[in-house]
Tab-separated table of N, CA and C in Angstrom:
chain	number	residue	atom	x	y	z
A	1	UNK	N	-7.993	-17.603	0.613
A	1	UNK	CA	-8.038	-16.360	-0.140
A	1	UNK	C	-9.363	-15.666	0.147
A	2	UNK	N	-9.323	-14.360	0.382
A	2	UNK	CA	-10.542	-13.618	0.664
A	2	UNK	C	-11.300	-13.323	-0.630
A	3	UNK	N	-12.585	-13.080	-0.483
A	3	UNK	CA	-13.428	-12.818	-1.648
A	3	UNK	C	-13.113	-11.450	-2.246
A	4	UNK	N	-13.214	-11.367	-3.562
A	4	UNK	CA	-13.002	-10.091	-4.234
A	4	UNK	C	-14.238	-9.216	-4.071
A	5	UNK	N	-14.014	-7.917	-3.998
A	5	UNK	CA	-15.112	-6.969	-3.911
A	5	UNK	C	-15.949	-7.061	-5.182
A	6	UNK	N	-17.221	-6.766	-5.061
A	6	UNK	CA	-18.147	-6.840	-6.197
A	6	UNK	C	-17.693	-5.943	-7.368
A	7	UNK	N	-16.984	-4.870	-7.065
A	7	UNK	CA	-16.533	-3.941	-8.107
A	7	UNK	C	-15.059	-4.130	-8.486
A	8	UNK	N	-14.475	-5.239	-8.076
A	8	UNK	CA	-13.057	-5.495	-8.323
A	8	UNK	C	-12.694	-5.352	-9.804
A	9	UNK	N	-13.405	-6.038	-10.660
A	9	UNK	CA	-13.086	-6.017	-12.098
A	9	UNK	C	-13.305	-4.635	-12.707
A	10	UNK	N	-14.318	-3.912	-12.230
A	10	UNK	CA	-14.581	-2.559	-12.741
A	10	UNK	C	-13.411	-1.630	-12.430
A	11	UNK	N	-12.874	-1.723	-11.212
A	11	UNK	CA	-11.735	-0.879	-10.834
A	11	UNK	C	-10.499	-1.302	-11.604
A	12	UNK	N	-10.302	-2.575	-11.756
A	12	UNK	CA	-9.153	-3.084	-12.521
A	12	UNK	C	-9.193	-2.550	-13.956
A	13	UNK	N	-10.348	-2.622	-14.583
A	13	UNK	CA	-10.510	-2.113	-15.950
A	13	UNK	C	-10.279	-0.605	-16.001
A	14	UNK	N	-10.797	0.107	-15.017
A	14	UNK	CA	-10.635	1.571	-14.970
A	14	UNK	C	-9.162	1.947	-14.865
A	15	UNK	N	-8.419	1.245	-14.042
A	15	UNK	CA	-6.987	1.522	-13.915
A	15	UNK	C	-6.256	1.243	-15.231
A	16	UNK	N	-6.602	0.157	-15.869
A	16	UNK	CA	-5.965	-0.184	-17.139
A	16	UNK	C	-6.275	0.861	-18.211
A	17	UNK	N	-7.456	1.435	-18.182
A	17	UNK	CA	-7.804	2.501	-19.128
A	17	UNK	C	-6.922	3.726	-18.928
A	18	UNK	N	-6.399	3.902	-17.699
A	18	UNK	CA	-5.505	5.031	-17.405
A	18	UNK	C	-4.035	4.640	-17.529
A	19	UNK	N	-3.781	3.574	-18.251
A	19	UNK	CA	-2.423	3.106	-18.559
A	19	UNK	C	-1.680	2.491	-17.377
A	20	UNK	N	-2.396	2.043	-16.358
A	20	UNK	CA	-1.768	1.311	-15.268
A	20	UNK	C	-1.630	-0.141	-15.685
A	21	UNK	N	-0.509	-0.728	-15.361
A	21	UNK	CA	-0.282	-2.147	-15.598
A	21	UNK	C	-0.544	-2.854	-14.273
A	22	UNK	N	-1.473	-3.778	-14.277
A	22	UNK	CA	-1.781	-4.534	-13.065
A	22	UNK	C	-0.669	-5.563	-12.867
A	23	UNK	N	0.077	-5.420	-11.803
A	23	UNK	CA	1.205	-6.313	-11.534
A	23	UNK	C	0.841	-7.417	-10.547
A	24	UNK	N	-0.162	-7.148	-9.717
A	24	UNK	CA	-0.552	-8.120	-8.697
A	24	UNK	C	-2.066	-8.078	-8.498
A	25	UNK	N	-2.685	-9.239	-8.526
A	25	UNK	CA	-4.137	-9.340	-8.343
A	25	UNK	C	-4.447	-10.643	-7.607
A	26	UNK	N	-4.292	-10.612	-6.294
A	26	UNK	CA	-4.046	-9.514	-5.367
A	26	UNK	C	-2.550	-9.292	-5.118
A	27	UNK	N	-2.250	-8.199	-4.439
A	27	UNK	CA	-0.887	-7.907	-4.002
A	27	UNK	C	-0.703	-8.548	-2.633
A	28	UNK	N	0.125	-9.592	-2.584
A	28	UNK	CA	0.359	-10.315	-1.332
A	28	UNK	C	1.738	-9.942	-0.797
A	29	UNK	N	1.814	-9.734	0.510
A	29	UNK	CA	3.093	-9.453	1.144
A	29	UNK	C	3.002	-9.810	2.617
A	30	UNK	N	4.150	-9.867	3.252
A	30	UNK	CA	4.224	-10.266	4.646
A	30	UNK	C	4.972	-9.202	5.434
A	31	UNK	N	4.487	-8.903	6.610
A	31	UNK	CA	5.153	-7.996	7.534
A	31	UNK	C	5.268	-8.740	8.859
A	32	UNK	N	6.484	-9.089	9.222
A	32	UNK	CA	6.665	-9.935	10.404
A	32	UNK	C	6.005	-11.276	10.159
A	33	UNK	N	5.158	-11.672	11.083
A	33	UNK	CA	4.445	-12.948	10.946
A	33	UNK	C	3.038	-12.786	10.388
A	34	UNK	N	2.715	-11.602	9.891
A	34	UNK	CA	1.360	-11.335	9.408
A	34	UNK	C	1.346	-11.277	7.885
A	35	UNK	N	0.423	-12.014	7.292
A	35	UNK	CA	0.237	-11.996	5.845
A	35	UNK	C	-0.822	-10.968	5.478
A	36	UNK	N	-0.549	-10.205	4.436
A	36	UNK	CA	-1.480	-9.182	3.959
A	36	UNK	C	-1.836	-9.445	2.505
A	37	UNK	N	-2.991	-8.932	2.107
A	37	UNK	CA	-3.451	-9.097	0.734
A	37	UNK	C	-4.287	-7.884	0.334
A	38	UNK	N	-3.662	-6.964	-0.396
A	38	UNK	CA	-4.360	-5.786	-0.916
A	38	UNK	C	-4.941	-6.180	-2.271
A	39	UNK	N	-6.087	-5.624	-2.624
A	39	UNK	CA	-6.793	-6.058	-3.835
A	39	UNK	C	-5.951	-6.008	-5.101
A	40	UNK	N	-5.271	-4.884	-5.351
A	40	UNK	CA	-4.500	-4.744	-6.584
A	40	UNK	C	-3.164	-4.058	-6.355
A	41	UNK	N	-2.181	-4.467	-7.117
A	41	UNK	CA	-0.915	-3.763	-7.211
A	41	UNK	C	-0.777	-3.332	-8.655
A	42	UNK	N	-0.306	-2.123	-8.892
A	42	UNK	CA	-0.191	-1.621	-10.266
A	42	UNK	C	0.996	-0.677	-10.374
A	43	UNK	N	1.453	-0.502	-11.608
A	43	UNK	CA	2.523	0.462	-11.868
A	43	UNK	C	2.371	1.010	-13.273
A	44	UNK	N	3.010	2.155	-13.477
A	44	UNK	CA	3.049	2.746	-14.819
A	44	UNK	C	4.316	3.567	-14.954
A	45	UNK	N	4.786	3.644	-16.179
A	45	UNK	CA	5.982	4.411	-16.483
A	45	UNK	C	5.611	5.884	-16.526
A	46	UNK	N	6.320	6.697	-15.761
A	46	UNK	CA	6.056	8.136	-15.745
A	46	UNK	C	6.758	8.822	-16.903
A	47	UNK	N	8.058	8.690	-16.951
A	47	UNK	CA	8.880	9.238	-18.027
A	47	UNK	C	10.204	8.501	-17.947
A	48	UNK	N	10.892	8.453	-19.036
A	48	UNK	CA	12.125	7.672	-19.082
A	48	UNK	C	13.098	8.055	-17.971
A	49	UNK	N	13.138	9.319	-17.614
A	49	UNK	CA	14.100	9.760	-16.603
A	49	UNK	C	13.531	9.758	-15.185
A	50	UNK	N	12.240	9.499	-15.033
A	50	UNK	CA	11.622	9.538	-13.705
A	50	UNK	C	11.259	8.158	-13.181
A	51	UNK	N	11.454	7.109	-13.982
A	51	UNK	CA	11.148	5.762	-13.522
A	51	UNK	C	9.676	5.444	-13.584
A	52	UNK	N	9.222	4.643	-12.632
A	52	UNK	CA	7.818	4.276	-12.636
A	52	UNK	C	7.169	4.606	-11.297
A	53	UNK	N	5.859	4.580	-11.326
A	53	UNK	CA	5.047	4.865	-10.148
A	53	UNK	C	4.356	3.566	-9.768
A	54	UNK	N	4.405	3.216	-8.484
A	54	UNK	CA	3.784	1.980	-8.014
A	54	UNK	C	2.717	2.299	-6.987
A	55	UNK	N	1.582	1.643	-7.135
A	55	UNK	CA	0.482	1.848	-6.206
A	55	UNK	C	-0.071	0.500	-5.744
A	56	UNK	N	-0.808	0.557	-4.659
A	56	UNK	CA	-1.621	-0.554	-4.188
A	56	UNK	C	-3.019	0.026	-4.005
A	57	UNK	N	-4.033	-0.747	-4.369
A	57	UNK	CA	-5.403	-0.245	-4.307
A	57	UNK	C	-6.285	-1.240	-3.557
A	58	UNK	N	-6.897	-0.756	-2.494
A	58	UNK	CA	-7.872	-1.549	-1.759
A	58	UNK	C	-9.255	-1.078	-2.195
A	59	UNK	N	-10.037	-1.991	-2.733
A	59	UNK	CA	-11.335	-1.664	-3.346
A	59	UNK	C	-12.468	-1.915	-2.360
A	60	UNK	N	-13.341	-0.937	-2.246
A	60	UNK	CA	-14.521	-1.069	-1.393
A	60	UNK	C	-15.765	-0.659	-2.182
A	61	UNK	N	-16.890	-1.313	-1.863
A	61	UNK	CA	-18.137	-1.045	-2.590
A	61	UNK	C	-19.067	-0.089	-1.847
A	62	UNK	N	-19.032	-0.093	-0.533
A	62	UNK	CA	-19.937	0.724	0.288
A	62	UNK	C	-21.397	0.487	-0.095
A	63	UNK	N	-21.780	-0.779	-0.208
A	63	UNK	CA	-23.150	-1.141	-0.561
A	63	UNK	C	-23.987	-1.588	0.636
A	64	UNK	N	-23.365	-1.746	1.798
A	64	UNK	CA	-24.108	-2.186	2.977
A	64	UNK	C	-25.021	-1.064	3.481
A	65	UNK	N	-26.071	-1.408	4.215
A	65	UNK	CA	-26.998	-0.386	4.709
A	65	UNK	C	-26.332	0.679	5.585
A	66	UNK	N	-25.263	0.313	6.286
A	66	UNK	CA	-24.589	1.264	7.164
A	66	UNK	C	-23.251	1.682	6.565
A	67	UNK	N	-23.215	2.864	5.979
A	67	UNK	CA	-21.979	3.381	5.393
A	67	UNK	C	-20.910	3.579	6.458
A	68	UNK	N	-21.311	3.959	7.657
A	68	UNK	CA	-20.324	4.196	8.707
A	68	UNK	C	-19.649	2.895	9.115
A	69	UNK	N	-20.386	1.806	9.139
A	69	UNK	CA	-19.787	0.501	9.452
A	69	UNK	C	-18.803	0.106	8.365
A	70	UNK	N	-19.176	0.314	7.114
A	70	UNK	CA	-18.260	0.045	6.002
A	70	UNK	C	-17.008	0.918	6.122
A	71	UNK	N	-17.203	2.164	6.519
A	71	UNK	CA	-16.077	3.086	6.649
A	71	UNK	C	-15.129	2.652	7.760
A	72	UNK	N	-15.680	2.240	8.903
A	72	UNK	CA	-14.832	1.769	10.001
A	72	UNK	C	-13.939	0.624	9.522
A	73	UNK	N	-14.535	-0.332	8.836
A	73	UNK	CA	-13.779	-1.491	8.351
A	73	UNK	C	-12.737	-1.065	7.317
A	74	UNK	N	-13.144	-0.209	6.381
A	74	UNK	CA	-12.233	0.234	5.322
A	74	UNK	C	-11.060	1.033	5.893
A	75	UNK	N	-11.344	1.921	6.841
A	75	UNK	CA	-10.285	2.743	7.426
A	75	UNK	C	-9.285	1.884	8.201
A	76	UNK	N	-9.785	0.955	8.988
A	76	UNK	CA	-8.898	0.066	9.739
A	76	UNK	C	-8.024	-0.764	8.819
A	77	UNK	N	-8.615	-1.273	7.773
A	77	UNK	CA	-7.867	-2.062	6.798
A	77	UNK	C	-6.828	-1.192	6.098
A	78	UNK	N	-7.229	-0.010	5.667
A	78	UNK	CA	-6.324	0.913	4.982
A	78	UNK	C	-5.118	1.255	5.856
A	79	UNK	N	-5.362	1.616	7.101
A	79	UNK	CA	-4.265	2.009	7.991
A	79	UNK	C	-3.313	0.843	8.263
A	80	UNK	N	-3.856	-0.355	8.428
A	80	UNK	CA	-3.017	-1.535	8.634
A	80	UNK	C	-2.172	-1.832	7.407
A	81	UNK	N	-2.792	-1.783	6.241
A	81	UNK	CA	-2.064	-2.051	4.994
A	81	UNK	C	-0.973	-1.010	4.777
A	82	UNK	N	-1.302	0.246	5.025
A	82	UNK	CA	-0.318	1.301	4.801
A	82	UNK	C	0.891	1.128	5.723
A	83	UNK	N	0.647	0.822	6.977
A	83	UNK	CA	1.733	0.596	7.925
A	83	UNK	C	2.637	-0.539	7.446
A	84	UNK	N	2.045	-1.627	7.034
A	84	UNK	CA	2.824	-2.780	6.578
A	84	UNK	C	3.562	-2.478	5.279
A	85	UNK	N	2.908	-1.779	4.350
A	85	UNK	CA	3.559	-1.430	3.082
A	85	UNK	C	4.731	-0.487	3.288
A	86	UNK	N	4.603	0.454	4.195
A	86	UNK	CA	5.697	1.395	4.457
A	86	UNK	C	6.966	0.664	4.885
A	87	UNK	N	6.804	-0.464	5.553
A	87	UNK	CA	7.952	-1.231	6.016
A	87	UNK	C	8.462	-2.243	5.000
A	88	UNK	N	7.605	-2.673	4.095
A	88	UNK	CA	7.999	-3.749	3.183
A	88	UNK	C	8.133	-3.312	1.729
A	89	UNK	N	7.329	-2.352	1.304
A	89	UNK	CA	7.345	-1.875	-0.079
A	89	UNK	C	7.139	-0.364	-0.075
A	90	UNK	N	8.103	0.342	0.467
A	90	UNK	CA	7.943	1.780	0.692
A	90	UNK	C	7.767	2.584	-0.591
A	91	UNK	N	8.102	2.020	-1.732
A	91	UNK	CA	7.927	2.724	-3.004
A	91	UNK	C	6.466	2.739	-3.465
A	92	UNK	N	5.636	1.927	-2.836
A	92	UNK	CA	4.236	1.802	-3.232
A	92	UNK	C	3.353	2.762	-2.442
A	93	UNK	N	2.436	3.429	-3.122
A	93	UNK	CA	1.480	4.337	-2.482
A	93	UNK	C	0.128	3.630	-2.433
A	94	UNK	N	-0.474	3.628	-1.258
A	94	UNK	CA	-1.754	2.939	-1.063
A	94	UNK	C	-2.924	3.892	-1.268
A	95	UNK	N	-3.913	3.414	-2.020
A	95	UNK	CA	-5.155	4.150	-2.246
A	95	UNK	C	-6.340	3.301	-1.817
A	96	UNK	N	-7.366	3.968	-1.333
A	96	UNK	CA	-8.647	3.341	-1.045
A	96	UNK	C	-9.572	3.693	-2.206
A	97	UNK	N	-10.089	2.677	-2.899
A	97	UNK	CA	-10.986	2.910	-4.032
A	97	UNK	C	-12.432	2.855	-3.546
A	98	UNK	N	-13.182	3.931	-3.836
A	98	UNK	CA	-14.582	4.019	-3.415
A	98	UNK	C	-15.445	4.417	-4.610
A	99	UNK	N	-16.664	3.884	-4.672
A	99	UNK	CA	-17.542	4.246	-5.787
A	99	UNK	C	-17.998	5.698	-5.710
A	100	UNK	N	-18.250	6.264	-6.865
A	100	UNK	CA	-18.604	7.676	-6.960
A	100	UNK	C	-19.842	8.015	-6.134
A	101	UNK	N	-20.839	7.139	-6.076
A	101	UNK	CA	-22.041	7.418	-5.277
A	101	UNK	C	-21.708	7.574	-3.798
A	102	UNK	N	-20.883	6.675	-3.279
A	102	UNK	CA	-20.485	6.767	-1.870
A	102	UNK	C	-19.664	8.030	-1.633
A	103	UNK	N	-18.797	8.354	-2.586
A	103	UNK	CA	-17.974	9.555	-2.438
A	103	UNK	C	-18.841	10.812	-2.417
A	104	UNK	N	-19.799	10.895	-3.312
A	104	UNK	CA	-20.641	12.092	-3.404
A	104	UNK	C	-21.568	12.255	-2.202
A	105	UNK	N	-21.857	11.171	-1.525
A	105	UNK	CA	-22.765	11.247	-0.384
A	105	UNK	C	-22.001	11.125	0.936
A	106	UNK	N	-21.681	9.925	1.333
A	106	UNK	CA	-21.067	9.678	2.627
A	106	UNK	C	-19.709	10.352	2.800
A	107	UNK	N	-18.902	10.378	1.758
A	107	UNK	CA	-17.551	10.925	1.882
A	107	UNK	C	-17.520	12.457	1.897
A	108	UNK	N	-18.663	13.091	1.792
A	108	UNK	CA	-18.723	14.547	1.869
A	108	UNK	C	-19.138	15.056	3.243
A	109	UNK	N	-19.560	14.157	4.122
A	109	UNK	CA	-19.981	14.633	5.442
A	109	UNK	C	-18.760	15.018	6.274
A	110	UNK	N	-18.980	15.894	7.233
A	110	UNK	CA	-17.884	16.464	8.010
A	110	UNK	C	-17.025	15.406	8.694
A	111	UNK	N	-17.665	14.419	9.316
A	111	UNK	CA	-16.904	13.389	10.014
A	111	UNK	C	-15.961	12.655	9.063
A	112	UNK	N	-16.467	12.241	7.933
A	112	UNK	CA	-15.655	11.482	6.971
A	112	UNK	C	-14.517	12.330	6.441
A	113	UNK	N	-14.802	13.578	6.080
A	113	UNK	CA	-13.764	14.479	5.590
A	113	UNK	C	-12.669	14.689	6.639
A	114	UNK	N	-13.078	14.852	7.887
A	114	UNK	CA	-12.114	15.042	8.968
A	114	UNK	C	-11.243	13.800	9.142
A	115	UNK	N	-11.854	12.636	9.112
A	115	UNK	CA	-11.102	11.383	9.263
A	115	UNK	C	-10.131	11.189	8.096
A	116	UNK	N	-10.571	11.477	6.875
A	116	UNK	CA	-9.695	11.327	5.704
A	116	UNK	C	-8.474	12.237	5.820
A	117	UNK	N	-8.689	13.461	6.267
A	117	UNK	CA	-7.581	14.399	6.429
A	117	UNK	C	-6.666	13.977	7.581
A	118	UNK	N	-7.247	13.637	8.705
A	118	UNK	CA	-6.473	13.253	9.890
A	118	UNK	C	-5.565	12.055	9.601
A	119	UNK	N	-6.127	11.048	8.908
A	119	UNK	CA	-5.391	9.817	8.659
A	119	UNK	C	-4.734	9.781	7.276
A	120	UNK	N	-4.819	10.891	6.555
A	120	UNK	CA	-4.176	11.041	5.243
A	120	UNK	C	-4.507	9.872	4.304
A	121	UNK	N	-5.799	9.633	4.151
A	121	UNK	CA	-6.274	8.559	3.288
A	121	UNK	C	-6.338	9.071	1.854
A	122	UNK	N	-5.665	8.383	0.958
A	122	UNK	CA	-5.694	8.716	-0.461
A	122	UNK	C	-6.818	7.919	-1.112
A	123	UNK	N	-7.589	8.596	-1.955
A	123	UNK	CA	-8.751	7.952	-2.567
A	123	UNK	C	-8.632	7.855	-4.081
A	124	UNK	N	-9.222	6.792	-4.605
A	124	UNK	CA	-9.500	6.656	-6.028
A	124	UNK	C	-11.013	6.553	-6.101
A	125	UNK	N	-11.648	7.526	-6.708
A	125	UNK	CA	-13.098	7.513	-6.859
A	125	UNK	C	-13.397	6.918	-8.234
A	126	UNK	N	-14.203	5.869	-8.254
A	126	UNK	CA	-14.458	5.165	-9.510
A	126	UNK	C	-15.948	5.066	-9.817
A	127	UNK	N	-16.240	4.959	-11.099
A	127	UNK	CA	-17.597	4.739	-11.582
A	127	UNK	C	-17.674	3.261	-11.963
A	128	UNK	N	-18.404	2.442	-11.184
A	128	UNK	CA	-18.433	1.008	-11.451
A	128	UNK	C	-19.197	0.629	-12.721
A	129	UNK	N	-20.095	1.468	-13.158
A	129	UNK	CA	-20.878	1.172	-14.354
A	129	UNK	C	-20.053	1.399	-15.621
A	130	UNK	N	-19.410	2.553	-15.699
A	130	UNK	CA	-18.615	2.890	-16.881
A	130	UNK	C	-17.159	2.436	-16.788
A	131	UNK	N	-16.794	1.865	-15.639
A	131	UNK	CA	-15.444	1.346	-15.417
A	131	UNK	C	-14.373	2.394	-15.704
A	132	UNK	N	-14.531	3.562	-15.066
A	132	UNK	CA	-13.565	4.648	-15.208
A	132	UNK	C	-13.238	5.234	-13.838
A	133	UNK	N	-12.053	5.831	-13.768
A	133	UNK	CA	-11.660	6.572	-12.565
A	133	UNK	C	-12.219	7.984	-12.732
A	134	UNK	N	-12.966	8.424	-11.748
A	134	UNK	CA	-13.582	9.737	-11.757
A	134	UNK	C	-12.613	10.774	-11.193
A	135	UNK	N	-11.878	10.369	-10.137
A	135	UNK	CA	-11.008	11.338	-9.476
A	135	UNK	C	-9.961	10.617	-8.614
A	136	UNK	N	-8.765	11.182	-8.585
A	136	UNK	CA	-7.696	10.770	-7.674
A	136	UNK	C	-7.620	11.860	-6.610
A	137	UNK	N	-7.683	11.478	-5.348
A	137	UNK	CA	-7.666	12.468	-4.269
A	137	UNK	C	-6.498	12.154	-3.339
A	138	UNK	N	-5.554	13.101	-3.309
A	138	UNK	CA	-4.369	12.938	-2.448
A	138	UNK	C	-4.474	13.830	-1.242
């Protein structure tokens, strides 16, 4: 089992505050002969006639000295997970969870914005101190 991100519990608490039910911690699934493990699986009831919404959340801290190195790893992981989820759990939407400090700084530069748009990366921006979701970015 891989190590949990330092902010794993903060993101989990933040999601629960927004009425998400954590269904998997971690969300494990298989695509072909490859095993995958996304940090969290969650769902919530939208409305009685609309069913529920299911998400998967990969949590990143962006605490290393090189934000670009963290981004390369996070983007590669996100794209791999999304590809596998589309084939195995197509009802689930994958989000990359990033701390608000990283979002306000590194995620605002032109390169990062271009990559997020090009690869259609969905973000959950979280505050690890207050354990809240700051913004959902689709």
